Amino acid sequence: MHKIFCHSLMAAAATAAGVVVTASSAFAQAAPPVEETVNFQGEVGSVCIFDNVVDGQLGYNGFDVLDSQDVANGGQSGSVDLSCTGSWAIEVSLPQDNGSTNDLLGNALNYGVQVEETGLGVIAANDTGVGPTISLFPLPVDETLEVDMYVANPGPIPSGSYNYNVILTATPQ
């Protein structure tokens, strides 16, 4: 009788162990996957950057005009790279004397500056006879701008050193 009782006890233990193993396996397989959404946001404001400035050279026609577009007489356009990430506007100041030997601007018949972009032509200008232009552009840009200036004197230009600067302003819109 003792043997039967031992066999019964072992059978009961084996059955209980099987139920525990089966129950834990079934529980692990029944867990559903977990999901979560992660969102991202960002903004890029419009910015403009000038880079790679190349100074221009004024050509002299031998009498009364200094002009950077007078290539035959030593003139050379200045240039600057402009990058804007969005809409932008551009304007340019009148030439300003930057330590010239003689004051041509005070007596000039006319003087001015223009800024040109290869695909668009003249995009900004400022002339004593016409005044400044401000141009607006709706698209980003990454181009080299050509900058030219001139001074027309009422008579012969005295010998000396002539130094001018112009200020370009690109404004993000």
GROMACS .gro file of C-alpha atoms in nm:
model
  173
    1MET     CA    1   0.000   0.000   0.000
    2HIS     CA    2   0.285   0.215   0.067
    3LYS     CA    3   0.400   0.170  -0.295
    4ILE     CA    4   0.068   0.274  -0.434
    5PHE     CA    5   0.064   0.581  -0.218
    6CYS     CA    6   0.417   0.680  -0.336
    7HIS     CA    7   0.322   0.631  -0.700
    8SER     CA    8   0.012   0.842  -0.649
    9LEU     CA    9   0.212   1.114  -0.483
   10MET     CA   10   0.470   1.116  -0.764
   11ALA     CA   11   0.198   1.126  -1.027
   12ALA     CA   12   0.033   1.417  -0.851
   13ALA     CA   13   0.365   1.604  -0.828
   14ALA     CA   14   0.441   1.546  -1.198
   15THR     CA   15   0.095   1.667  -1.296
   16ALA     CA   16   0.129   1.979  -1.080
   17ALA     CA   17   0.471   2.059  -1.229
   18GLY     CA   18   0.334   2.020  -1.580
   19VAL     CA   19   0.049   2.253  -1.504
   20VAL     CA   20   0.287   2.515  -1.363
   21VAL     CA   21   0.524   2.490  -1.664
   22THR     CA   22   0.232   2.502  -1.908
   23ALA     CA   23   0.071   2.796  -1.729
   24SER     CA   24   0.390   3.005  -1.728
   25SER     CA   25   0.459   2.929  -2.097
   26ALA     CA   26   0.108   3.023  -2.194
   27PHE     CA   27   0.131   3.347  -1.998
   28ALA     CA   28   0.460   3.455  -2.169
   29GLN     CA   29   0.318   3.399  -2.518
   30ALA     CA   30  -0.002   3.588  -2.448
   31ALA     CA   31   0.159   3.931  -2.382
   32PRO     CA   32   0.068   4.180  -2.661
   33PRO     CA   33   0.339   4.400  -2.825
   34VAL     CA   34   0.373   4.756  -2.693
   35GLU     CA   35   0.391   5.054  -2.932
   36GLU     CA   36   0.458   5.427  -2.884
   37THR     CA   37   0.483   5.711  -3.139
   38VAL     CA   38   0.766   5.965  -3.110
   39ASN     CA   39   0.705   6.293  -3.296
   40PHE     CA   40   0.969   6.541  -3.417
   41GLN     CA   41   0.932   6.910  -3.494
   42GLY     CA   42   1.169   7.178  -3.617
   43GLU     CA   43   1.183   7.520  -3.776
   44VAL     CA   44   1.447   7.679  -3.993
   45GLY     CA   45   1.426   8.054  -4.008
   46SER     CA   46   1.542   8.238  -4.315
   47VAL     CA   47   1.900   8.359  -4.282
   48CYS     CA   48   2.136   8.530  -4.526
   49ILE     CA   49   2.515   8.503  -4.527
   50PHE     CA   50   2.774   8.692  -4.732
   51ASP     CA   51   3.105   8.518  -4.804
   52ASN     CA   52   3.411   8.537  -5.032
   53VAL     CA   53   3.430   8.914  -5.084
   54VAL     CA   54   3.647   9.022  -5.377
   55ASP     CA   55   3.725   9.395  -5.399
   56GLY     CA   56   3.678   9.575  -5.730
   57GLN     CA   57   3.911   9.805  -5.922
   58LEU     CA   58   3.816  10.139  -6.079
   59GLY     CA   59   3.921  10.194  -6.438
   60TYR     CA   60   4.001  10.550  -6.549
   61ASN     CA   61   3.894  10.673  -6.893
   62GLY     CA   62   4.173  10.933  -6.900
   63PHE     CA   63   3.948  11.232  -6.843
   64ASP     CA   64   3.642  11.240  -6.612
   65VAL     CA   65   3.513  10.891  -6.517
   66LEU     CA   66   3.621  10.619  -6.276
   67ASP     CA   67   3.428  10.299  -6.352
   68SER     CA   68   3.473   9.936  -6.246
   69GLN     CA   69   3.309   9.824  -6.572
   70ASP     CA   70   3.577  10.004  -6.777
   71VAL     CA   71   3.779   9.684  -6.825
   72ALA     CA   72   3.986   9.835  -7.109
   73ASN     CA   73   4.128  10.088  -6.863
   74GLY     CA   74   4.188   9.857  -6.567
   75GLY     CA   75   3.839   9.833  -6.423
   76GLN     CA   76   3.724   9.515  -6.253
   77SER     CA   77   3.396   9.430  -6.084
   78GLY     CA   78   3.389   9.336  -5.718
   79SER     CA   79   3.198   9.028  -5.611
   80VAL     CA   80   3.050   8.858  -5.308
   81ASP     CA   81   2.876   8.524  -5.253
   82LEU     CA   82   2.526   8.541  -5.106
   83SER     CA   83   2.336   8.250  -4.952
   84CYS     CA   84   1.982   8.290  -4.817
   85THR     CA   85   1.775   7.995  -4.690
   86GLY     CA   86   1.439   8.151  -4.772
   87SER     CA   87   1.283   8.467  -4.913
   88TRP     CA   88   1.510   8.771  -4.907
   89ALA     CA   89   1.547   9.136  -5.003
   90ILE     CA   90   1.861   9.322  -5.112
   91GLU     CA   91   1.967   9.684  -5.121
   92VAL     CA   92   2.297   9.866  -5.169
   93SER     CA   93   2.427  10.197  -5.037
   94LEU     CA   94   2.570  10.476  -5.247
   95PRO     CA   95   2.950  10.462  -5.274
   96GLN     CA   96   3.119  10.618  -4.971
   97ASP     CA   97   3.463  10.777  -4.970
   98ASN     CA   98   3.710  10.563  -4.782
   99GLY     CA   99   4.014  10.792  -4.758
  100SER     CA  100   4.060  10.922  -5.113
  101THR     CA  101   4.321  11.187  -5.189
  102ASN     CA  102   4.055  11.415  -5.343
  103ASP     CA  103   3.683  11.442  -5.273
  104LEU     CA  104   3.527  11.342  -5.605
  105LEU     CA  105   3.190  11.248  -5.457
  106GLY     CA  106   3.127  11.599  -5.325
  107ASN     CA  107   3.164  11.751  -5.676
  108ALA     CA  108   3.056  11.456  -5.895
  109LEU     CA  109   2.795  11.497  -6.167
  110ASN     CA  110   2.672  11.152  -6.079
  111TYR     CA  111   2.792  10.839  -5.902
  112GLY     CA  112   2.639  10.508  -5.816
  113VAL     CA  113   2.655  10.136  -5.779
  114GLN     CA  114   2.473   9.833  -5.916
  115VAL     CA  115   2.456   9.470  -5.807
  116GLU     CA  116   2.401   9.198  -6.065
  117GLU     CA  117   2.314   8.830  -6.037
  118THR     CA  118   2.400   8.624  -6.345
  119GLY     CA  119   2.053   8.476  -6.404
  120LEU     CA  120   1.851   8.779  -6.297
  121GLY     CA  121   2.055   9.079  -6.420
  122VAL     CA  122   2.068   9.395  -6.207
  123ILE     CA  123   1.898   9.318  -5.875
  124ALA     CA  124   1.988   9.634  -5.679
  125ALA     CA  125   2.116   9.978  -5.767
  126ASN     CA  126   2.172  10.315  -5.608
  127ASP     CA  127   2.246  10.625  -5.812
  128THR     CA  128   2.253  10.992  -5.714
  129GLY     CA  129   2.018  11.069  -6.004
  130VAL     CA  130   1.767  10.788  -5.944
  131GLY     CA  131   1.798  10.674  -5.583
  132PRO     CA  132   1.808  10.329  -5.428
  133THR     CA  133   1.618  10.019  -5.530
  134ILE     CA  134   1.519   9.742  -5.292
  135SER     CA  135   1.447   9.410  -5.461
  136LEU     CA  136   1.245   9.127  -5.306
  137PHE     CA  137   1.296   8.760  -5.398
  138PRO     CA  138   1.064   8.478  -5.286
  139LEU     CA  139   1.311   8.187  -5.324
  140PRO     CA  140   1.636   8.084  -5.153
  141VAL     CA  141   1.961   8.185  -5.321
  142ASP     CA  142   2.322   8.062  -5.330
  143GLU     CA  143   2.494   8.277  -5.594
  144THR     CA  144   2.783   8.510  -5.660
  145LEU     CA  145   2.681   8.875  -5.697
  146GLU     CA  146   2.880   9.116  -5.913
  147VAL     CA  147   2.919   9.466  -5.771
  148ASP     CA  148   3.010   9.769  -5.988
  149MET     CA  149   3.048  10.139  -5.914
  150TYR     CA  150   3.131  10.457  -6.104
  151VAL     CA  151   3.200  10.825  -6.045
  152ALA     CA  152   3.144  11.085  -6.319
  153ASN     CA  153   3.335  11.407  -6.247
  154PRO     CA  154   3.245  11.745  -6.409
  155GLY     CA  155   3.603  11.781  -6.539
  156PRO     CA  156   3.939  11.605  -6.542
  157ILE     CA  157   4.005  11.386  -6.238
  158PRO     CA  158   4.305  11.511  -6.036
  159SER     CA  159   4.589  11.267  -5.976
  160GLY     CA  160   4.565  11.081  -5.648
  161SER     CA  161   4.439  10.768  -5.482
  162TYR     CA  162   4.066  10.699  -5.489
  163ASN     CA  163   3.914  10.455  -5.241
  164TYR     CA  164   3.542  10.386  -5.201
  165ASN     CA  165   3.319  10.127  -5.042
  166VAL     CA  166   2.956  10.024  -5.076
  167ILE     CA  167   2.743   9.836  -4.827
  168LEU     CA  168   2.521   9.552  -4.943
  169THR     CA  169   2.233   9.454  -4.714
  170ALA     CA  170   2.052   9.123  -4.759
  171THR     CA  171   1.748   9.093  -4.535
  172PRO     CA  172   1.571   8.759  -4.472
  173GLN     CA  173   1.196   8.792  -4.521
   0.00000   0.00000   0.00000
